[in-house]
Amino acid sequence: MPAHVLYGDTFLVPEALNRLKSEAGIDELLDANYHQLQGNQVNPAELISMCGALPFMDSHRLVVVTGLLARQERRTGERRRSGGRSQRGEGGQQTPALGGWEGLQKSIPEMPDTTMLVFIEGAISDSNPLLRLLKPLSKVQALKAPSGEGLARWIKDAAQFKGAKISPTAIKSLGDLVGSDLWTLDRELEKLSLYATGRAIEESDVGELVAQVREGNIFAAVDAMIDGKPGVALRLLHQLRQDGRDISSIIAMVERQLRLMALARDSIERGLPQSEVAKRLGTSSEFVVRKTMDQARRHSWQGIKARYRRLLEADLAIKRGIMEPDLALELLVAEQATAR
């Protein structure tokens, strides 16, 4: 198919685009045949005209459109909240108006074989109206960051790609500390592979070099609580204790993360762009924004409130001397891990 949709993890999507280019033998094109368009700046007529043109002194024309589906998703959400209009789709079903992009349904099958049209996105929902329209017309790849054994394999393969070997304990430690943030994992593996030149990367290397150990620990601990893995969460929080953090500080870190999750959840429902979410969260760190938005998507408002309530109860029990701090922490983790 001449059209593709790549969406999901922001590390995997560019990799998938590079693979598409290599498979088609179009790693290098003249500037006149390589178009990179932003979804908020392109209109249907312009895109359709561009895709219908034959390449100039090249085998292919590559058109990459970024953010169009996410923009359509935000507009659809805004219309729903304001009671906006819909239009009739096939079979008379109500479908959200697509602002002229319905024309792709006719134009994509008519594109010359020399054109490759690629839509690239971050996280979008399966109910995205433009995604639904494009699915039967395009090759769609939903690229989700790996987890569990898949993440361990990814770390091992990424290390090998950099010419390094990594021990199983180092893989587990790195995965626990950073989670499935592939951008951060790639950066840390780059440093670790240089540091351990000539030998395998060990767990001690990870603890010594990984830059975001503490921040990664709190993200990974909250992730473990969410995923129902109290053992992992406790081990990470105890490591923070060993690094000199007291219980009140750890509880404050968890409270901060829950508060950021609530802000992120509200921002997602409002359809705010990532730059605006960063302002609301009070951070310029893409790592913090990506991780917090990922956690927020996996939580309902009821779930966030329930976790907040349990955290408050644990904090009060410690401050009133009702419960010994480490025991309160263990109970908190157990309760958070079973909350839904």
mmCIF file of C-alpha atoms in Angstrom, residues 76-301:
data_model
loop_
_atom_site.group_PDB
_atom_site.id
_atom_site.type_symbol
_atom_site.label_atom_id
_atom_site.label_comp_id
_atom_site.label_asym_id
_atom_site.label_seq_id
_atom_site.Cartn_x
_atom_site.Cartn_y
_atom_site.Cartn_z
ATOM 1 C CA THR A 76 -13.614 15.746 17.648
ATOM 2 C CA GLY A 77 -13.412 15.924 21.447
ATOM 3 C CA GLU A 78 -14.108 19.649 21.385
ATOM 4 C CA ARG A 79 -17.166 19.135 19.155
ATOM 5 C CA ARG A 80 -18.529 16.439 21.447
ATOM 6 C CA ARG A 81 -18.147 18.641 24.521
ATOM 7 C CA SER A 82 -19.878 21.531 22.755
ATOM 8 C CA GLY A 83 -22.582 19.354 21.193
ATOM 9 C CA GLY A 84 -21.178 19.982 17.717
ATOM 10 C CA ARG A 85 -22.453 18.478 14.492
ATOM 11 C CA SER A 86 -21.709 15.069 13.012
ATOM 12 C CA GLN A 87 -22.240 13.760 9.530
ATOM 13 C CA ARG A 88 -23.705 10.573 8.128
ATOM 14 C CA GLY A 89 -21.220 7.840 7.305
ATOM 15 C CA GLU A 90 -21.716 4.522 5.544
ATOM 16 C CA GLY A 91 -24.985 2.837 6.452
ATOM 17 C CA GLY A 92 -26.371 6.096 7.767
ATOM 18 C CA GLN A 93 -24.316 5.923 10.984
ATOM 19 C CA GLN A 94 -23.359 9.141 12.706
ATOM 20 C CA THR A 95 -19.625 9.919 12.327
ATOM 21 C CA PRO A 96 -17.764 13.066 13.429
ATOM 22 C CA ALA A 97 -17.149 15.580 10.638
ATOM 23 C CA LEU A 98 -13.593 15.258 9.285
ATOM 24 C CA GLY A 99 -13.162 18.775 7.966
ATOM 25 C CA GLY A 100 -12.576 17.778 4.355
ATOM 26 C CA TRP A 101 -10.245 14.858 5.029
ATOM 27 C CA GLU A 102 -12.964 12.476 3.811
ATOM 28 C CA GLY A 103 -11.444 13.074 0.378
ATOM 29 C CA LEU A 104 -8.544 10.785 1.297
ATOM 30 C CA GLN A 105 -10.932 7.859 0.916
ATOM 31 C CA LYS A 106 -10.977 8.481 -2.831
ATOM 32 C CA SER A 107 -7.528 9.994 -3.395
ATOM 33 C CA ILE A 108 -5.317 7.402 -1.639
ATOM 34 C CA PRO A 109 -6.294 4.504 -3.958
ATOM 35 C CA GLU A 110 -5.656 6.822 -6.924
ATOM 36 C CA MET A 111 -2.140 7.855 -5.834
ATOM 37 C CA PRO A 112 0.674 6.763 -8.158
ATOM 38 C CA ASP A 113 2.819 3.840 -6.981
ATOM 39 C CA THR A 114 5.764 6.239 -6.847
ATOM 40 C CA THR A 115 4.198 8.108 -3.896
ATOM 41 C CA MET A 116 4.616 6.957 -0.312
ATOM 42 C CA LEU A 117 2.334 8.799 2.126
ATOM 43 C CA VAL A 118 3.109 8.310 5.819
ATOM 44 C CA PHE A 119 1.105 9.670 8.764
ATOM 45 C CA ILE A 120 3.105 9.646 12.007
ATOM 46 C CA GLU A 121 1.607 10.185 15.449
ATOM 47 C CA GLY A 122 2.245 9.764 19.141
ATOM 48 C CA ALA A 123 -0.465 8.227 21.296
ATOM 49 C CA ILE A 124 -3.936 8.314 19.730
ATOM 50 C CA SER A 125 -7.078 6.362 20.543
ATOM 51 C CA ASP A 126 -8.389 3.457 18.476
ATOM 52 C CA SER A 127 -11.619 5.431 18.075
ATOM 53 C CA ASN A 128 -9.817 8.283 16.294
ATOM 54 C CA PRO A 129 -12.161 9.128 13.374
ATOM 55 C CA LEU A 130 -9.360 9.725 10.866
ATOM 56 C CA LEU A 131 -7.607 6.507 11.915
ATOM 57 C CA ARG A 132 -10.844 4.627 11.268
ATOM 58 C CA LEU A 133 -11.067 6.159 7.815
ATOM 59 C CA LEU A 134 -7.430 5.349 6.985
ATOM 60 C CA LYS A 135 -7.333 1.747 8.268
ATOM 61 C CA PRO A 136 -8.807 0.094 5.148
ATOM 62 C CA LEU A 137 -6.719 2.375 2.913
ATOM 63 C CA SER A 138 -3.320 2.108 4.623
ATOM 64 C CA LYS A 139 -0.906 -0.192 6.361
ATOM 65 C CA VAL A 140 -1.316 0.718 10.041
ATOM 66 C CA GLN A 141 1.314 0.003 12.709
ATOM 67 C CA ALA A 142 0.476 0.599 16.379
ATOM 68 C CA LEU A 143 3.896 0.787 18.040
ATOM 69 C CA LYS A 144 3.679 0.269 21.784
ATOM 70 C CA ALA A 145 6.696 0.415 24.092
ATOM 71 C CA PRO A 146 7.560 -3.114 25.271
ATOM 72 C CA SER A 147 7.146 -4.251 28.860
ATOM 73 C CA GLY A 148 8.111 -7.268 30.944
ATOM 74 C CA GLU A 149 10.097 -9.850 28.983
ATOM 75 C CA GLY A 150 9.664 -7.793 25.827
ATOM 76 C CA LEU A 151 11.396 -4.836 27.468
ATOM 77 C CA ALA A 152 14.234 -7.073 28.688
ATOM 78 C CA ARG A 153 14.760 -8.339 25.126
ATOM 79 C CA TRP A 154 14.672 -4.768 23.808
ATOM 80 C CA ILE A 155 17.374 -3.682 26.288
ATOM 81 C CA LYS A 156 19.558 -6.678 25.398
ATOM 82 C CA ASP A 157 19.157 -6.091 21.651
ATOM 83 C CA ALA A 158 19.779 -2.344 21.995
ATOM 84 C CA ALA A 159 22.983 -3.014 23.942
ATOM 85 C CA GLN A 160 24.157 -5.490 21.289
ATOM 86 C CA PHE A 161 23.406 -2.943 18.557
ATOM 87 C CA LYS A 162 25.784 -0.584 20.372
ATOM 88 C CA GLY A 163 28.436 -3.306 20.458
ATOM 89 C CA ALA A 164 28.001 -4.145 24.150
ATOM 90 C CA LYS A 165 26.939 -7.118 26.246
ATOM 91 C CA ILE A 166 24.749 -6.689 29.317
ATOM 92 C CA SER A 167 24.126 -9.086 32.196
ATOM 93 C CA PRO A 168 20.587 -10.246 33.109
ATOM 94 C CA THR A 169 20.795 -8.463 36.488
ATOM 95 C CA ALA A 170 21.851 -5.230 34.777
ATOM 96 C CA ILE A 171 18.938 -5.572 32.336
ATOM 97 C CA LYS A 172 16.500 -5.995 35.231
ATOM 98 C CA SER A 173 18.001 -3.097 37.192
ATOM 99 C CA LEU A 174 17.908 -0.756 34.203
ATOM 100 C CA GLY A 175 14.335 -1.758 33.380
ATOM 101 C CA ASP A 176 13.225 -1.212 36.982
ATOM 102 C CA LEU A 177 14.911 2.190 37.219
ATOM 103 C CA VAL A 178 13.889 3.675 33.884
ATOM 104 C CA GLY A 179 10.813 1.654 32.929
ATOM 105 C CA SER A 180 9.747 1.575 29.281
ATOM 106 C CA ASP A 181 10.948 5.091 28.411
ATOM 107 C CA LEU A 182 12.921 3.995 25.348
ATOM 108 C CA TRP A 183 14.539 7.389 24.741
ATOM 109 C CA THR A 184 16.050 7.370 28.227
ATOM 110 C CA LEU A 185 17.013 3.696 27.975
ATOM 111 C CA ASP A 186 18.794 4.352 24.684
ATOM 112 C CA ARG A 187 20.740 7.294 26.148
ATOM 113 C CA GLU A 188 21.716 5.362 29.268
ATOM 114 C CA LEU A 189 22.772 2.311 27.234
ATOM 115 C CA GLU A 190 24.966 4.575 25.116
ATOM 116 C CA LYS A 191 26.765 5.786 28.251
ATOM 117 C CA LEU A 192 26.949 2.322 29.784
ATOM 118 C CA SER A 193 28.352 0.745 26.615
ATOM 119 C CA LEU A 194 31.157 3.316 26.526
ATOM 120 C CA TYR A 195 31.828 2.940 30.255
ATOM 121 C CA ALA A 196 32.032 -0.867 30.094
ATOM 122 C CA THR A 197 34.115 -1.104 26.913
ATOM 123 C CA GLY A 198 35.609 -4.572 26.596
ATOM 124 C CA ARG A 199 33.374 -6.226 29.201
ATOM 125 C CA ALA A 200 29.708 -6.847 29.950
ATOM 126 C CA ILE A 201 27.587 -4.113 31.536
ATOM 127 C CA GLU A 202 26.855 -5.142 35.138
ATOM 128 C CA GLU A 203 24.232 -4.079 37.682
ATOM 129 C CA SER A 204 26.835 -2.028 39.578
ATOM 130 C CA ASP A 205 27.500 -0.011 36.396
ATOM 131 C CA VAL A 206 23.804 0.798 36.125
ATOM 132 C CA GLY A 207 23.615 2.032 39.723
ATOM 133 C CA GLU A 208 26.728 4.146 39.248
ATOM 134 C CA LEU A 209 25.961 5.772 35.913
ATOM 135 C CA VAL A 210 22.220 6.018 35.283
ATOM 136 C CA ALA A 211 21.378 9.700 35.563
ATOM 137 C CA GLN A 212 17.733 9.515 36.555
ATOM 138 C CA VAL A 213 18.008 6.835 39.213
ATOM 139 C CA ARG A 214 15.972 8.589 41.882
ATOM 140 C CA GLU A 215 13.412 10.105 39.570
ATOM 141 C CA GLY A 216 13.290 6.843 37.633
ATOM 142 C CA ASN A 217 12.798 4.977 40.904
ATOM 143 C CA ILE A 218 9.710 6.936 41.867
ATOM 144 C CA PHE A 219 8.196 6.582 38.380
ATOM 145 C CA ALA A 220 9.009 2.866 38.334
ATOM 146 C CA ALA A 221 7.630 2.431 41.876
ATOM 147 C CA VAL A 222 4.343 4.146 40.995
ATOM 148 C CA ASP A 223 4.218 2.090 37.787
ATOM 149 C CA ALA A 224 4.725 -1.085 39.825
ATOM 150 C CA MET A 225 1.918 -0.078 42.198
ATOM 151 C CA ILE A 226 -0.386 0.570 39.243
ATOM 152 C CA ASP A 227 0.530 -2.740 37.629
ATOM 153 C CA GLY A 228 -0.084 -4.689 40.851
ATOM 154 C CA LYS A 229 3.598 -5.486 41.531
ATOM 155 C CA PRO A 230 4.119 -4.641 45.208
ATOM 156 C CA GLY A 231 7.418 -6.550 45.387
ATOM 157 C CA VAL A 232 9.015 -4.399 42.699
ATOM 158 C CA ALA A 233 7.576 -1.197 44.189
ATOM 159 C CA LEU A 234 8.875 -2.032 47.673
ATOM 160 C CA ARG A 235 12.351 -2.864 46.406
ATOM 161 C CA LEU A 236 12.567 0.464 44.570
ATOM 162 C CA LEU A 237 11.239 2.461 47.524
ATOM 163 C CA HIS A 238 13.594 0.678 49.924
ATOM 164 C CA GLN A 239 16.433 1.631 47.593
ATOM 165 C CA LEU A 240 15.355 5.248 47.973
ATOM 166 C CA ARG A 241 15.459 4.702 51.742
ATOM 167 C CA GLN A 242 19.002 3.366 51.456
ATOM 168 C CA ASP A 243 19.928 6.448 49.436
ATOM 169 C CA GLY A 244 18.981 8.552 52.461
ATOM 170 C CA ARG A 245 15.342 9.399 51.778
ATOM 171 C CA ASP A 246 13.090 9.414 54.833
ATOM 172 C CA ILE A 247 9.517 8.105 54.782
ATOM 173 C CA SER A 248 7.918 11.547 54.715
ATOM 174 C CA SER A 249 10.028 12.474 51.704
ATOM 175 C CA ILE A 250 9.014 9.291 49.867
ATOM 176 C CA ILE A 251 5.334 9.892 50.637
ATOM 177 C CA ALA A 252 5.722 13.458 49.381
ATOM 178 C CA MET A 253 7.218 12.105 46.143
ATOM 179 C CA VAL A 254 4.300 9.699 45.668
ATOM 180 C CA GLU A 255 1.827 12.496 46.507
ATOM 181 C CA ARG A 256 3.484 14.768 43.947
ATOM 182 C CA GLN A 257 3.243 12.073 41.298
ATOM 183 C CA LEU A 258 -0.444 11.458 42.014
ATOM 184 C CA ARG A 259 -1.081 15.206 41.809
ATOM 185 C CA LEU A 260 0.755 15.393 38.468
ATOM 186 C CA MET A 261 -1.244 12.398 37.247
ATOM 187 C CA ALA A 262 -4.475 14.222 38.109
ATOM 188 C CA LEU A 263 -3.321 17.312 36.194
ATOM 189 C CA ALA A 264 -2.230 15.172 33.247
ATOM 190 C CA ARG A 265 -5.536 13.291 33.228
ATOM 191 C CA ASP A 266 -7.441 16.577 33.100
ATOM 192 C CA SER A 267 -5.137 17.855 30.330
ATOM 193 C CA ILE A 268 -5.665 14.718 28.238
ATOM 194 C CA GLU A 269 -9.437 15.020 28.548
ATOM 195 C CA ARG A 270 -9.193 18.661 27.481
ATOM 196 C CA GLY A 271 -7.113 17.621 24.449
ATOM 197 C CA LEU A 272 -4.204 19.919 25.338
ATOM 198 C CA PRO A 273 -0.932 19.613 23.370
ATOM 199 C CA GLN A 274 2.126 18.224 25.164
ATOM 200 C CA SER A 275 3.742 21.672 25.395
ATOM 201 C CA GLU A 276 0.723 22.979 27.332
ATOM 202 C CA VAL A 277 0.690 19.877 29.547
ATOM 203 C CA ALA A 278 4.337 20.558 30.430
ATOM 204 C CA LYS A 279 3.408 24.076 31.575
ATOM 205 C CA ARG A 280 0.578 22.755 33.756
ATOM 206 C CA LEU A 281 2.890 20.166 35.292
ATOM 207 C CA GLY A 282 5.509 22.836 35.935
ATOM 208 C CA THR A 283 8.326 20.984 34.180
ATOM 209 C CA SER A 284 10.442 21.295 31.053
ATOM 210 C CA SER A 285 11.466 17.623 31.185
ATOM 211 C CA GLU A 286 10.047 15.584 28.282
ATOM 212 C CA PHE A 287 10.783 12.460 30.347
ATOM 213 C CA VAL A 288 8.517 13.632 33.186
ATOM 214 C CA VAL A 289 5.732 14.712 30.810
ATOM 215 C CA ARG A 290 5.764 11.466 28.803
ATOM 216 C CA LYS A 291 5.839 9.223 31.875
ATOM 217 C CA THR A 292 3.133 11.166 33.710
ATOM 218 C CA MET A 293 0.793 11.230 30.711
ATOM 219 C CA ASP A 294 1.303 7.493 30.232
ATOM 220 C CA GLN A 295 0.393 6.853 33.879
ATOM 221 C CA ALA A 296 -2.615 9.181 33.671
ATOM 222 C CA ARG A 297 -4.016 7.343 30.642
ATOM 223 C CA ARG A 298 -4.068 4.130 32.679
ATOM 224 C CA HIS A 299 -6.083 5.702 35.488
ATOM 225 C CA SER A 300 -9.677 6.726 35.956
ATOM 226 C CA TRP A 301 -10.535 9.724 38.119
#
